XYZ file of C-alpha atoms in Angstrom:
315
model
C 112.973 90.512 98.147
C 113.743 94.024 97.178
C 112.286 95.118 93.753
C 114.796 96.378 91.128
C 114.792 100.359 91.356
C 113.895 102.344 88.377
C 116.978 103.692 86.661
C 115.175 106.750 85.432
C 116.594 108.752 88.243
C 120.112 107.848 87.307
C 119.724 109.107 83.736
C 117.868 112.277 84.433
C 120.088 113.726 87.244
C 123.445 112.247 86.560
C 124.490 115.755 85.821
C 123.950 116.584 89.436
C 126.927 114.642 90.444
C 129.218 116.026 87.632
C 130.932 118.754 89.743
C 131.193 116.730 92.980
C 134.577 115.623 94.400
C 135.764 112.189 92.823
C 136.616 109.447 95.573
C 140.290 108.600 95.426
C 141.317 105.173 96.772
C 143.674 105.201 99.813
C 146.235 102.882 101.078
C 145.700 100.637 104.142
C 142.023 100.451 104.252
C 140.771 97.094 105.672
C 138.223 95.679 108.238
C 134.566 95.261 108.842
C 131.628 97.623 108.995
C 128.327 96.787 110.423
C 125.395 98.942 109.326
C 122.057 98.602 110.992
C 118.843 100.394 110.285
C 116.644 101.660 107.496
C 114.893 99.093 105.120
C 114.330 102.039 102.834
C 118.143 102.358 102.528
C 118.767 98.664 102.146
C 119.615 98.554 98.439
C 121.431 101.734 98.455
C 123.679 100.429 101.254
C 124.224 97.323 99.399
C 125.291 99.309 96.320
C 127.706 101.274 98.302
C 129.111 98.267 100.086
C 129.645 96.246 96.921
C 131.423 99.206 95.180
C 133.502 100.169 98.417
C 134.448 96.306 98.740
C 135.536 96.257 95.135
C 137.831 99.260 95.637
C 139.121 97.703 98.921
C 139.157 93.874 98.741
C 140.088 93.547 102.487
C 137.016 95.209 103.688
C 133.555 93.670 104.525
C 130.388 95.569 105.135
C 127.328 93.765 106.682
C 124.107 95.464 106.117
C 121.251 94.777 108.740
C 118.022 96.661 107.355
C 115.541 95.905 109.952
C 114.185 99.494 110.394
C 115.206 102.987 111.106
C 114.333 102.621 114.964
C 116.839 99.932 115.264
C 119.781 102.302 114.268
C 120.146 104.393 117.295
C 120.162 101.675 119.925
C 122.725 99.545 117.788
C 124.991 102.509 117.676
C 124.588 103.416 121.383
C 125.273 99.824 122.368
C 128.187 99.330 120.085
C 126.527 96.656 118.010
C 126.763 98.754 114.787
C 129.377 101.252 113.434
C 126.993 103.045 111.055
C 123.373 103.648 111.727
C 121.200 104.152 108.550
C 117.830 106.140 109.009
C 115.039 107.396 106.793
C 113.991 109.819 109.409
C 115.654 112.177 111.908
C 116.683 110.960 115.347
C 114.103 111.515 118.016
C 115.188 113.601 120.954
C 114.891 110.501 123.323
C 117.386 108.536 120.938
C 119.890 111.526 120.949
C 119.515 111.704 124.861
C 120.218 107.918 125.287
C 123.351 108.221 123.063
C 124.488 111.374 124.989
C 124.042 109.614 128.279
C 126.275 106.768 127.154
C 128.942 108.802 125.572
C 128.825 112.312 126.882
C 128.400 113.923 123.287
C 125.926 113.728 120.539
C 126.219 111.487 117.598
C 127.248 112.857 114.114
C 124.400 112.885 111.643
C 125.160 113.023 107.935
C 122.513 113.904 105.348
C 123.442 111.619 102.420
C 120.542 111.402 99.963
C 117.100 112.756 99.198
C 113.911 110.696 99.158
C 110.287 111.100 98.709
C 107.435 108.981 100.406
C 105.047 108.231 97.565
C 101.239 107.506 97.558
C 101.126 104.407 95.345
C 97.855 103.093 93.756
C 97.502 100.400 91.054
C 98.524 101.814 87.672
C 94.980 101.799 86.217
C 93.472 103.678 89.118
C 91.794 106.867 87.634
C 92.151 109.175 90.606
C 94.396 112.179 89.513
C 95.748 112.869 93.048
C 94.878 113.636 96.668
C 94.840 116.658 98.954
C 96.708 116.474 102.179
C 93.521 116.527 104.166
C 92.230 113.423 102.201
C 95.317 111.566 102.605
C 95.037 112.063 106.267
C 91.341 110.997 106.252
C 92.215 107.968 104.284
C 95.173 106.838 106.700
C 94.409 108.158 110.020
C 91.791 107.686 113.014
C 92.368 111.146 114.163
C 92.155 113.363 111.067
C 94.168 116.195 112.673
C 94.853 117.598 109.139
C 91.230 118.983 109.068
C 88.948 116.487 106.842
C 85.588 116.333 108.285
C 85.063 112.585 108.133
C 86.956 109.331 107.424
C 87.503 108.242 103.783
C 86.849 104.488 103.325
C 85.472 104.206 99.888
C 86.875 105.450 96.604
C 83.271 106.748 95.838
C 83.703 109.344 98.519
C 86.291 110.914 96.312
C 84.081 110.607 93.305
C 85.601 107.471 91.572
C 84.564 104.064 91.031
C 87.870 102.250 91.150
C 86.432 98.536 91.349
C 83.104 97.504 90.452
C 83.101 94.602 92.879
C 84.498 96.395 95.725
C 84.975 100.153 96.046
C 86.371 99.831 99.591
C 89.987 101.552 99.812
C 92.386 98.840 101.006
C 95.152 100.706 102.805
C 98.736 99.433 103.045
C 101.599 100.909 105.099
C 104.782 100.233 107.011
C 105.267 98.884 110.385
C 106.252 100.879 113.464
C 109.943 100.239 113.290
C 110.157 101.680 110.015
C 111.565 105.306 109.574
C 109.018 105.670 106.722
C 106.237 104.940 109.133
C 107.579 107.552 111.393
C 107.962 110.028 108.769
C 104.502 109.650 107.254
C 102.920 109.902 110.544
C 104.261 113.367 111.049
C 104.225 114.587 107.528
C 100.816 113.051 106.214
C 98.775 112.454 109.559
C 99.796 115.969 111.216
C 101.347 113.586 113.859
C 98.029 111.652 114.342
C 97.224 107.996 114.667
C 97.020 105.358 112.026
C 93.657 103.776 111.423
C 93.705 100.164 112.733
C 92.638 99.032 109.323
C 95.933 99.895 107.812
C 97.676 96.668 106.726
C 101.273 96.983 107.847
C 103.998 95.559 105.845
C 107.526 94.557 106.862
C 109.176 96.560 103.896
C 108.393 99.084 101.247
C 108.753 96.237 98.654
C 105.918 94.439 100.237
C 103.729 97.700 100.271
C 104.210 98.213 96.370
C 103.569 94.466 95.677
C 100.291 94.565 97.544
C 99.144 97.716 95.846
C 100.162 96.628 92.347
C 98.024 93.482 92.935
C 94.874 95.212 94.082
C 92.828 97.780 92.126
C 91.345 99.208 95.283
C 94.517 99.597 97.107
C 96.623 102.646 98.087
C 99.877 102.524 100.189
C 102.796 104.678 101.080
C 106.401 103.796 100.604
C 109.701 105.214 99.591
C 109.631 106.215 95.967
C 112.743 104.310 95.121
C 110.688 101.001 95.149
C 108.318 102.275 92.386
C 107.434 99.364 89.633
C 105.642 99.470 86.498
C 102.575 98.125 88.281
C 101.863 101.323 90.275
C 101.716 105.129 89.970
C 102.701 107.712 92.413
C 99.909 110.209 93.005
C 100.408 114.043 92.934
C 99.720 115.584 96.466
C 98.756 119.135 97.337
C 96.989 121.494 99.762
C 94.020 121.708 97.371
C 92.721 119.836 94.313
C 93.978 122.760 92.148
C 97.413 122.767 93.449
C 98.479 118.976 93.106
C 102.204 118.565 93.100
C 103.536 115.642 91.090
C 106.487 113.566 92.563
C 109.346 114.814 90.243
C 112.962 115.469 90.791
C 112.475 119.134 90.444
C 109.725 119.118 92.995
C 111.511 116.997 95.569
C 114.655 119.126 95.323
C 112.893 122.446 95.674
C 110.797 120.969 98.611
C 107.551 121.582 96.704
C 106.461 117.942 96.994
C 104.997 117.655 100.542
C 106.432 114.216 101.502
C 110.133 114.919 100.718
C 112.832 113.879 103.228
C 116.488 113.426 103.814
C 118.191 110.105 104.353
C 120.860 109.708 106.910
C 123.975 107.840 108.161
C 124.810 108.283 111.815
C 128.128 107.589 113.501
C 129.831 107.771 116.910
C 132.502 110.347 116.423
C 134.028 111.789 119.528
C 134.541 115.700 119.479
C 137.992 116.676 118.070
C 138.858 113.149 117.031
C 139.082 111.518 113.553
C 136.857 108.629 112.733
C 138.573 105.217 112.339
C 140.056 104.950 108.680
C 137.596 102.389 107.552
C 134.469 104.363 108.505
C 135.784 107.584 107.311
C 136.767 106.398 103.861
C 133.398 104.719 103.470
C 131.618 107.706 104.366
C 133.727 109.905 102.011
C 133.080 107.354 99.341
C 129.205 107.968 100.001
C 129.699 111.697 100.031
C 131.498 111.625 96.456
C 130.542 111.859 92.952
C 130.641 107.947 92.756
C 128.653 107.447 95.824
C 126.062 109.882 94.789
C 125.641 108.311 91.411
C 124.769 105.147 93.117
C 121.950 107.026 95.080
C 120.482 107.966 91.779
C 120.966 104.569 90.257
C 118.742 103.412 93.116
C 116.001 105.665 92.227
C 116.505 108.308 94.923
C 117.988 111.724 94.605
C 121.592 113.063 95.120
C 122.042 115.794 97.616
C 123.374 119.235 96.327
C 126.888 119.924 95.969
C 127.090 122.586 98.666
C 125.295 120.278 101.226
C 127.617 117.471 100.290
C 130.735 119.709 101.012
C 129.198 120.596 104.320
C 128.594 116.867 105.382
C 132.120 116.146 104.320
C 133.411 118.722 106.764
C 131.606 116.995 109.524
C 133.904 114.056 109.180
C 136.985 115.985 110.097
C 135.544 118.469 112.641
C 133.749 118.259 115.896
C 129.980 117.554 115.824
C 127.846 120.628 116.378
C-alpha cells in the first residue's frame, strides 16, 4: 500500500501555483480514461482522477501503475489512452510508436520529482558523493570510485554494531525510477546483483526504515518519518540537500521530470475527455495536487508551453 505523502511540499510551494491558469469546468465531458505506467506517479494519478471525477461525475479514470516501461507499449497497442512515466521515453519506444502510427507521441512534462537516497533516520552519515553512490549500488563503478563500497566502515561510520554491512534496496527493472537512477547515479552502468529489488517506492522506503544498515533509492514523494534523504554532491565539501529550491534550480543531481504521454495525431485535437483531463493536470488545481503529493509543480512558463502542445501538432 502507498504511504501517505508528506504535505510539506504543498504548504511550502503553494505560492508557485498562484499565477497559473484556473481550470474551468466544461459541458459534455464524459467517458473512461485508462492510464498505464509509473508506480512513482500512482498516488498523483489517483489524486488527479478523484478530483476530475468529482468535477465530471460521468467520467471514470482507471489507473494501472505497473511501472514506466509498461506505458509505451500500452499506448502503442491502444490499451491505454494516457501513459504515465517517471523517465523519458527511449528511442526504441518512440520508434515503435512511430512505426505503428506514422508520427511521434505527444510527451507532456507535468511535474518535477527527485530520486532520493534514503537511510534509516538515525543513520549518522551526512551525505554521499556521486562516486560513492555508484560504488555502493553498481558493479561497474563507471563514475570513478576505485573500489566497491559494501560496509559503512569504508565511509568512516559505524552504523550498526552487530552488522556494518550496507544492505542495498532499489526498484525493479520495469520501473522508470530504476532506469533514471541507472543513468543518473551509475553513469549508465550495471547494478550490483546484491541490490534487493522492490516492487514499489513504498516498499523501498519501508525496507530502509526497518533496517539501520540499509540504504535505498526511491521517489522523494514517498518519504516518511522513519527515513531521511541524504545530501548528494560531486565532493564531500559540495553536498547538495534535497530541497525544493535545489530541485527547481537543478542543483540536486537526481532531479527529473514526470511525464504524461498521449497519442495525438498532428493537426488534430485530442478527444474532449483526454484533453480536459490534461488541461486540468496543467492548471492551478492540478499542480496544487502535485505538491500535495509531496512532489514539485512545474514553473508557469513551462506549464503554458505544455498546454500549447494540446492544441498544436507535436514537434
